[in-house]
Amino acid sequence: MSTYSLNQQVFSLSLMINSQNGNSGDSSDSTSTYEDTLKTDITSWFGDATIQGYLGDSWQISWNPAVYESGQDGANQNLYNLDNALFAAKGSYSFDGTTRNVVVVSVAGTNNTSGFDIVTEDGEVGEKVGLFGAEQREDDTPMIALGNSVALNILTDLTSDAPLLGQTDLLLQNYLAQEADSDTYLIFTGHSLGASLASILAVYLFGSDNPKLSKSDWKDVYVFPTAPPSFGDANFVAAHEALFPLIQNGNSSGTSDDDSAWNGRYVNTLDIVPMAWADNASNDYSNIYASLGIVPTCCLQKVINAAFDGVDGYAAIPEIYTFEGDFEQPFCVAPTKAEKPDF
């Protein structure tokens, strides 16, 4: 019996895929090491009695963690960091007394030791590319940031084993096609960069005039993105909303199987990431931390300014829940005048 709501359980799963962020490998075979370690970590958490008190005991890995390493982390080409990762888990949840299966696809966020993540997947926002390529009509083509498109191509090329199906070397798309069931919910989730990629992946697989997967094969398909930056244009937002309308109290009609909310952004008011890239001209966020008596370092202030200056043509998917931010203590220390470099 779980004590967490389904929203809380899905958020927990979204964090599990990030357990190896911050670690660095030193050889090209560290991809399999990362995958094995993630599998061990997640399996251990699913079997932990304390965690089961929150999540229940039904969750199992259903598509093993898959990892990508670019080997492109600055001058040190022998530093192999985890650049992308995702996995799927299958469990069950009681909706108004009826137990149904739930499959969750969890996408990792930015690895702070990965230059490829920071420079390319997070930072390449100056150019947008079409989500679906030539198959989409030009007048309503959803456009996404170039860096996110690079990540999407990586994620859709990764293969892994599906232990519950007894299948090996499956693309995520092919795994989901075999797992689809009209009584099973499918949820895409991630945090920060992972949230952006989860939403993009969901629209990529279920959108366009020739979708790769069909929502009608599932009980329903949701996205649960926490703290994503704006990563697409207005056409992408329109495609996202058409496929995944905001859901309060479990479904768009307001009557539901479950008291939960889906398909919109969860945002902390003091987190700059979900405020990034869309046009914020009507709001002055440049002094976002001033009321807390926090003076960011000059380098951090440059990041804040860049995020709030916006990049032409980006729009945000709607917010569904906003948390009032609070700090128990400052997250950075203001440098002295002597420490400040000139910019």
CSV table of C-alpha atoms in Angstrom, one decimal:
chain,number,residue,atom,x,y,z
A,1,MET,CA,0.0,0.0,0.0
A,2,SER,CA,1.5,3.3,-1.1
A,3,THR,CA,1.2,6.6,0.8
A,4,TYR,CA,2.3,8.8,-2.1
A,5,SER,CA,-0.2,10.0,-4.7
A,6,LEU,CA,0.5,8.9,-8.3
A,7,ASN,CA,2.0,12.4,-9.0
A,8,GLN,CA,4.4,11.9,-6.2
A,9,GLN,CA,5.3,8.4,-7.2
A,10,VAL,CA,6.0,9.5,-10.8
A,11,PHE,CA,8.2,12.4,-9.5
A,12,SER,CA,10.2,9.9,-7.4
A,13,LEU,CA,10.8,7.8,-10.5
A,14,SER,CA,11.9,10.9,-12.4
A,15,LEU,CA,14.6,11.4,-9.9
A,16,MET,CA,15.9,7.8,-9.8
A,17,ILE,CA,17.3,8.0,-13.4
A,18,ASN,CA,19.6,10.8,-12.2
A,19,SER,CA,21.4,8.8,-9.6
A,20,GLN,CA,24.7,8.7,-11.6
A,21,ASN,CA,24.7,12.4,-12.4
A,22,GLY,CA,28.0,14.0,-11.2
A,23,ASN,CA,30.1,10.8,-11.8
A,24,SER,CA,32.7,10.6,-14.5
A,25,GLY,CA,34.0,7.5,-16.3
A,26,ASP,CA,37.5,7.1,-17.7
A,27,SER,CA,37.0,4.7,-20.6
A,28,SER,CA,34.6,4.1,-23.4
A,29,ASP,CA,33.1,1.0,-21.7
A,30,SER,CA,31.7,3.0,-18.9
A,31,THR,CA,28.4,3.2,-20.8
A,32,SER,CA,27.6,-0.4,-19.7
A,33,THR,CA,28.9,0.4,-16.2
A,34,TYR,CA,26.5,3.3,-15.9
A,35,GLU,CA,23.6,1.2,-17.2
A,36,ASP,CA,24.4,-1.6,-14.7
A,37,THR,CA,24.8,0.8,-11.8
A,38,LEU,CA,21.5,2.6,-12.6
A,39,LYS,CA,19.8,-0.8,-12.9
A,40,THR,CA,21.2,-1.9,-9.5
A,41,ASP,CA,20.3,1.4,-7.8
A,42,ILE,CA,16.7,1.5,-9.1
A,43,THR,CA,16.1,-2.2,-8.4
A,44,SER,CA,17.4,-1.7,-4.8
A,45,TRP,CA,15.1,1.3,-4.3
A,46,PHE,CA,12.1,-0.6,-5.6
A,47,GLY,CA,12.9,-3.4,-3.1
A,48,ASP,CA,13.6,-1.1,-0.1
A,49,ALA,CA,10.9,-1.5,2.6
A,50,THR,CA,11.0,2.2,3.5
A,51,ILE,CA,10.6,3.3,-0.1
A,52,GLN,CA,7.9,0.8,-0.6
A,53,GLY,CA,6.0,2.5,2.2
A,54,TYR,CA,5.8,5.5,-0.1
A,55,LEU,CA,5.6,3.9,-3.6
A,56,GLY,CA,4.1,0.5,-2.8
A,57,ASP,CA,5.7,-2.7,-3.8
A,58,SER,CA,4.5,-3.1,-7.4
A,59,TRP,CA,7.1,-1.1,-9.3
A,60,GLN,CA,9.6,-3.0,-11.5
A,61,ILE,CA,12.0,-2.0,-14.2
A,62,SER,CA,10.3,-2.8,-17.5
A,63,TRP,CA,12.8,-1.4,-20.0
A,64,ASN,CA,16.3,-1.3,-18.5
A,65,PRO,CA,18.2,2.0,-18.1
A,66,ALA,CA,19.9,3.0,-21.4
A,67,VAL,CA,22.8,5.5,-21.4
A,68,TYR,CA,24.5,7.6,-24.0
A,69,GLU,CA,28.0,9.1,-23.7
A,70,SER,CA,29.3,11.5,-26.3
A,71,GLY,CA,32.9,11.6,-25.2
A,72,GLN,CA,32.8,15.3,-26.0
A,73,ASP,CA,33.5,16.9,-22.7
A,74,GLY,CA,36.0,19.6,-23.4
A,75,ALA,CA,39.7,19.2,-24.0
A,76,ASN,CA,39.8,15.9,-22.0
A,77,GLN,CA,38.5,13.5,-24.6
A,78,ASN,CA,39.1,10.6,-22.2
A,79,LEU,CA,36.5,11.8,-19.7
A,80,TYR,CA,33.4,9.8,-20.3
A,81,ASN,CA,30.4,11.3,-18.6
A,82,LEU,CA,26.8,10.2,-18.6
A,83,ASP,CA,25.2,12.6,-21.1
A,84,ASN,CA,21.7,11.0,-21.5
A,85,ALA,CA,19.8,8.3,-19.8
A,86,LEU,CA,16.2,7.0,-19.6
A,87,PHE,CA,14.4,3.9,-18.4
A,88,ALA,CA,10.8,2.6,-18.0
A,89,ALA,CA,9.1,1.1,-15.0
A,90,LYS,CA,5.8,-0.7,-14.6
A,91,GLY,CA,3.6,-0.7,-11.5
A,92,SER,CA,0.0,-0.4,-10.5
A,93,TYR,CA,-2.1,2.2,-8.8
A,94,SER,CA,-5.7,2.2,-7.4
A,95,PHE,CA,-7.9,4.6,-9.3
A,96,ASP,CA,-11.2,5.0,-7.4
A,97,GLY,CA,-10.8,1.5,-6.1
A,98,THR,CA,-9.9,0.0,-9.5
A,99,THR,CA,-6.3,-1.1,-9.7
A,100,ARG,CA,-4.7,-0.4,-13.1
A,101,ASN,CA,-1.2,-0.8,-14.6
A,102,VAL,CA,1.0,2.3,-15.1
A,103,VAL,CA,4.1,2.5,-17.2
A,104,VAL,CA,6.4,5.4,-16.6
A,105,VAL,CA,9.2,6.6,-18.9
A,106,SER,CA,11.7,8.6,-17.0
A,107,VAL,CA,14.3,10.8,-18.7
A,108,ALA,CA,17.4,12.1,-17.0
A,109,GLY,CA,18.2,15.8,-16.7
A,110,THR,CA,21.4,17.7,-17.0
A,111,ASN,CA,24.5,16.0,-15.7
A,112,ASN,CA,26.5,18.8,-14.1
A,113,THR,CA,29.8,17.0,-15.1
A,114,SER,CA,28.7,16.8,-18.8
A,115,GLY,CA,30.0,19.5,-21.0
A,116,PHE,CA,27.9,18.0,-23.8
A,117,ASP,CA,24.7,18.4,-21.8
A,118,ILE,CA,25.5,22.0,-20.7
A,119,VAL,CA,26.9,23.4,-23.9
A,120,THR,CA,25.0,21.4,-26.5
A,121,GLU,CA,21.7,20.0,-25.2
A,122,ASP,CA,21.0,22.9,-22.8
A,123,GLY,CA,22.8,25.7,-24.6
A,124,GLU,CA,22.1,25.3,-28.3
A,125,VAL,CA,19.0,27.4,-28.3
A,126,GLY,CA,20.0,30.0,-30.9
A,127,GLU,CA,18.6,27.8,-33.7
A,128,LYS,CA,15.3,25.8,-33.9
A,129,VAL,CA,14.6,22.8,-36.0
A,130,GLY,CA,11.5,20.9,-37.0
A,131,LEU,CA,10.4,18.2,-34.6
A,132,PHE,CA,9.1,15.8,-37.3
A,133,GLY,CA,11.2,16.7,-40.3
A,134,ALA,CA,9.8,16.7,-43.8
A,135,GLU,CA,6.7,14.7,-42.9
A,136,GLN,CA,5.1,17.7,-41.1
A,137,ARG,CA,3.3,20.4,-43.0
A,138,GLU,CA,5.5,23.6,-43.2
A,139,ASP,CA,2.9,26.0,-41.9
A,140,ASP,CA,2.3,24.3,-38.6
A,141,THR,CA,5.6,22.5,-38.0
A,142,PRO,CA,6.5,22.3,-34.3
A,143,MET,CA,10.0,23.7,-33.8
A,144,ILE,CA,12.3,22.8,-31.0
A,145,ALA,CA,15.7,24.0,-29.8
A,146,LEU,CA,18.6,22.5,-31.8
A,147,GLY,CA,20.2,21.1,-28.7
A,148,ASN,CA,17.0,19.4,-27.6
A,149,SER,CA,16.7,17.9,-31.1
A,150,VAL,CA,20.2,16.4,-30.8
A,151,ALA,CA,19.1,14.8,-27.5
A,152,LEU,CA,15.8,13.5,-29.0
A,153,ASN,CA,17.8,11.8,-31.8
A,154,ILE,CA,20.0,10.2,-29.2
A,155,LEU,CA,17.1,9.0,-27.0
A,156,THR,CA,15.1,7.5,-29.9
A,157,ASP,CA,18.2,5.6,-31.1
A,158,LEU,CA,19.0,3.9,-27.7
A,159,THR,CA,18.1,0.3,-27.2
A,160,SER,CA,17.7,-1.8,-24.1
A,161,ASP,CA,16.2,-5.0,-22.7
A,162,ALA,CA,12.6,-5.4,-21.6
A,163,PRO,CA,12.8,-8.0,-18.8
A,164,LEU,CA,9.1,-8.3,-18.1
A,165,LEU,CA,8.5,-9.0,-21.8
A,166,GLY,CA,11.5,-11.3,-22.2
A,167,GLN,CA,12.7,-9.1,-25.1
A,168,THR,CA,16.2,-7.8,-25.8
A,169,ASP,CA,17.7,-4.8,-27.7
A,170,LEU,CA,14.4,-2.9,-28.1
A,171,LEU,CA,14.1,0.7,-29.0
A,172,LEU,CA,11.9,2.5,-26.5
A,173,GLN,CA,9.3,3.0,-29.3
A,174,ASN,CA,9.2,-0.7,-30.0
A,175,TYR,CA,9.0,-1.6,-26.3
A,176,LEU,CA,6.0,0.8,-25.8
A,177,ALA,CA,4.3,-0.7,-28.8
A,178,GLN,CA,4.4,-4.1,-27.2
A,179,GLU,CA,3.5,-2.9,-23.7
A,180,ALA,CA,0.5,-0.9,-24.9
A,181,ASP,CA,-2.8,-1.9,-23.4
A,182,SER,CA,-6.2,-0.2,-23.2
A,183,ASP,CA,-6.3,-0.6,-19.4
A,184,THR,CA,-2.8,0.8,-18.8
A,185,TYR,CA,-1.7,4.4,-18.3
A,186,LEU,CA,1.5,5.7,-19.9
A,187,ILE,CA,3.4,8.6,-18.3
A,188,PHE,CA,6.5,10.5,-19.6
A,189,THR,CA,8.4,12.4,-16.9
A,190,GLY,CA,11.7,14.2,-16.2
A,191,HIS,CA,13.1,17.1,-14.3
A,192,SER,CA,14.7,20.3,-15.8
A,193,LEU,CA,16.3,19.2,-19.1
A,194,GLY,CA,14.7,15.8,-18.6
A,195,ALA,CA,11.3,17.4,-18.4
A,196,SER,CA,11.9,19.2,-21.7
A,197,LEU,CA,13.0,15.9,-23.3
A,198,ALA,CA,10.1,13.9,-21.8
A,199,SER,CA,7.5,16.3,-23.3
A,200,ILE,CA,9.4,16.4,-26.7
A,201,LEU,CA,9.6,12.6,-26.7
A,202,ALA,CA,5.9,12.2,-26.0
A,203,VAL,CA,4.9,14.6,-28.8
A,204,TYR,CA,7.4,13.0,-31.2
A,205,LEU,CA,6.0,9.5,-30.6
A,206,PHE,CA,2.3,10.4,-30.5
A,207,GLY,CA,2.1,13.5,-32.7
A,208,SER,CA,2.4,14.4,-36.4
A,209,ASP,CA,0.1,13.3,-39.2
A,210,ASN,CA,1.7,9.8,-39.1
A,211,PRO,CA,2.2,9.0,-35.4
A,212,LYS,CA,4.6,6.3,-34.4
A,213,LEU,CA,2.4,5.3,-31.5
A,214,SER,CA,-1.3,5.7,-30.9
A,215,LYS,CA,-2.9,7.1,-27.7
A,216,SER,CA,-5.9,5.0,-28.3
A,217,ASP,CA,-3.9,1.9,-27.5
A,218,TRP,CA,-3.6,3.0,-23.9
A,219,LYS,CA,-6.0,3.9,-21.2
A,220,ASP,CA,-4.5,7.4,-21.4
A,221,VAL,CA,-1.1,9.0,-22.0
A,222,TYR,CA,0.2,11.8,-19.7
A,223,VAL,CA,3.3,14.0,-19.3
A,224,PHE,CA,4.6,15.1,-16.0
A,225,PRO,CA,7.3,17.7,-16.6
A,226,THR,CA,8.9,19.4,-13.5
A,227,ALA,CA,10.9,22.7,-14.0
A,228,PRO,CA,11.4,22.5,-17.8
A,229,PRO,CA,12.8,25.6,-19.7
A,230,SER,CA,10.8,26.7,-22.7
A,231,PHE,CA,12.2,24.6,-25.5
A,232,GLY,CA,9.8,24.9,-28.4
A,233,ASP,CA,7.9,27.5,-30.4
A,234,ALA,CA,4.1,28.3,-30.4
A,235,ASN,CA,3.5,25.4,-32.8
A,236,PHE,CA,5.1,23.0,-30.5
A,237,VAL,CA,3.0,24.3,-27.6
A,238,ALA,CA,-0.1,23.9,-29.7
A,239,ALA,CA,0.8,20.3,-30.6
A,240,HIS,CA,1.5,19.5,-27.0
A,241,GLU,CA,-1.8,21.0,-25.7
A,242,ALA,CA,-3.7,19.2,-28.5
A,243,LEU,CA,-2.2,15.8,-27.5
A,244,PHE,CA,-1.9,16.3,-23.8
A,245,PRO,CA,-4.5,18.9,-22.5
A,246,LEU,CA,-4.2,20.1,-19.0
A,247,ILE,CA,-5.7,17.6,-16.6
A,248,GLN,CA,-6.9,18.6,-13.1
A,249,ASN,CA,-8.4,15.9,-10.8
A,250,GLY,CA,-7.4,13.1,-13.1
A,251,ASN,CA,-8.9,14.0,-16.4
A,252,SER,CA,-9.9,17.0,-18.5
A,253,SER,CA,-13.6,16.8,-17.6
A,254,GLY,CA,-12.8,17.3,-13.9
A,255,THR,CA,-14.4,13.9,-13.0
A,256,SER,CA,-11.8,11.3,-12.5
A,257,ASP,CA,-10.1,8.1,-11.7
A,258,ASP,CA,-7.5,9.9,-9.6
A,259,ASP,CA,-7.0,13.2,-7.7
A,260,SER,CA,-4.0,14.4,-9.6
A,261,ALA,CA,-2.8,16.9,-12.3
A,262,TRP,CA,-0.9,16.2,-15.5
A,263,ASN,CA,0.4,17.6,-18.8
A,264,GLY,CA,1.5,21.0,-17.5
A,265,ARG,CA,4.7,22.4,-16.0
A,266,TYR,CA,5.4,22.2,-12.3
A,267,VAL,CA,7.3,25.4,-11.4
A,268,ASN,CA,9.2,26.8,-8.4
A,269,THR,CA,8.9,30.6,-8.3
A,270,LEU,CA,12.7,30.9,-7.4
A,271,ASP,CA,13.9,28.5,-10.0
A,272,ILE,CA,15.4,30.2,-13.0
A,273,VAL,CA,15.3,27.2,-15.3
A,274,PRO,CA,11.6,27.1,-16.1
A,275,MET,CA,11.7,30.9,-16.7
A,276,ALA,CA,14.4,30.5,-19.4
A,277,TRP,CA,14.2,31.2,-23.1
A,278,ALA,CA,10.6,32.3,-23.5
A,279,ASP,CA,10.0,36.0,-23.8
A,280,ASN,CA,10.0,37.4,-20.3
A,281,ALA,CA,9.9,41.1,-21.3
A,282,SER,CA,6.8,41.8,-19.3
A,283,ASN,CA,8.5,40.6,-16.1
A,284,ASP,CA,11.7,41.7,-14.5
A,285,TYR,CA,13.3,38.6,-13.1
A,286,SER,CA,16.8,39.8,-13.2
A,287,ASN,CA,16.8,40.5,-9.4
A,288,ILE,CA,14.8,37.4,-8.6
A,289,TYR,CA,16.8,36.7,-5.4
A,290,ALA,CA,17.1,40.2,-4.1
A,291,SER,CA,14.2,40.0,-1.8
A,292,LEU,CA,16.0,37.1,0.0
A,293,GLY,CA,19.1,39.2,0.5
A,294,ILE,CA,21.0,36.9,-1.8
A,295,VAL,CA,23.6,38.4,-4.2
A,296,PRO,CA,24.5,35.9,-6.9
A,297,THR,CA,28.1,35.7,-8.1
A,298,CYS,CA,28.7,37.7,-11.2
A,299,CYS,CA,29.0,34.5,-13.3
A,300,LEU,CA,25.6,33.3,-12.0
A,301,GLN,CA,24.1,36.7,-12.6
A,302,LYS,CA,25.2,36.4,-16.3
A,303,VAL,CA,23.4,33.1,-16.5
A,304,ILE,CA,20.2,34.6,-14.9
A,305,ASN,CA,20.3,37.5,-17.3
A,306,ALA,CA,20.7,35.2,-20.3
A,307,ALA,CA,17.8,33.1,-19.2
A,308,PHE,CA,15.6,36.1,-18.7
A,309,ASP,CA,16.6,38.0,-21.8
A,310,GLY,CA,14.8,35.3,-23.7
A,311,VAL,CA,15.5,33.9,-27.2
A,312,ASP,CA,13.2,34.8,-30.1
A,313,GLY,CA,10.5,32.5,-30.9
A,314,TYR,CA,10.2,30.3,-27.8
A,315,ALA,CA,6.9,29.7,-25.9
A,316,ALA,CA,6.2,27.8,-22.7
A,317,ILE,CA,3.7,25.0,-22.2
A,318,PRO,CA,1.2,26.0,-19.6
A,319,GLU,CA,1.9,25.8,-15.9
A,320,ILE,CA,-0.3,23.5,-13.9
A,321,TYR,CA,1.1,24.0,-10.5
A,322,THR,CA,3.4,26.7,-8.9
A,323,PHE,CA,5.4,26.2,-5.8
A,324,GLU,CA,6.3,29.3,-3.8
A,325,GLY,CA,10.1,29.2,-3.6
A,326,ASP,CA,11.9,29.4,-0.3
A,327,PHE,CA,15.5,29.1,0.8
A,328,GLU,CA,16.5,27.9,4.2
A,329,GLN,CA,19.9,29.4,3.6
A,330,PRO,CA,21.6,31.2,0.7
A,331,PHE,CA,22.7,28.9,-2.1
A,332,CYS,CA,25.7,31.0,-3.1
A,333,VAL,CA,27.9,33.5,-1.4
A,334,ALA,CA,28.4,37.0,-2.8
A,335,PRO,CA,32.1,37.5,-3.8
A,336,THR,CA,34.1,40.4,-2.4
A,337,LYS,CA,35.0,43.2,-4.8
A,338,ALA,CA,38.5,41.8,-5.1
A,339,GLU,CA,37.1,38.4,-6.2
A,340,LYS,CA,34.9,39.7,-9.0
A,341,PRO,CA,36.5,39.3,-12.5
A,342,ASP,CA,35.7,41.9,-15.1
A,343,PHE,CA,33.0,41.1,-17.7
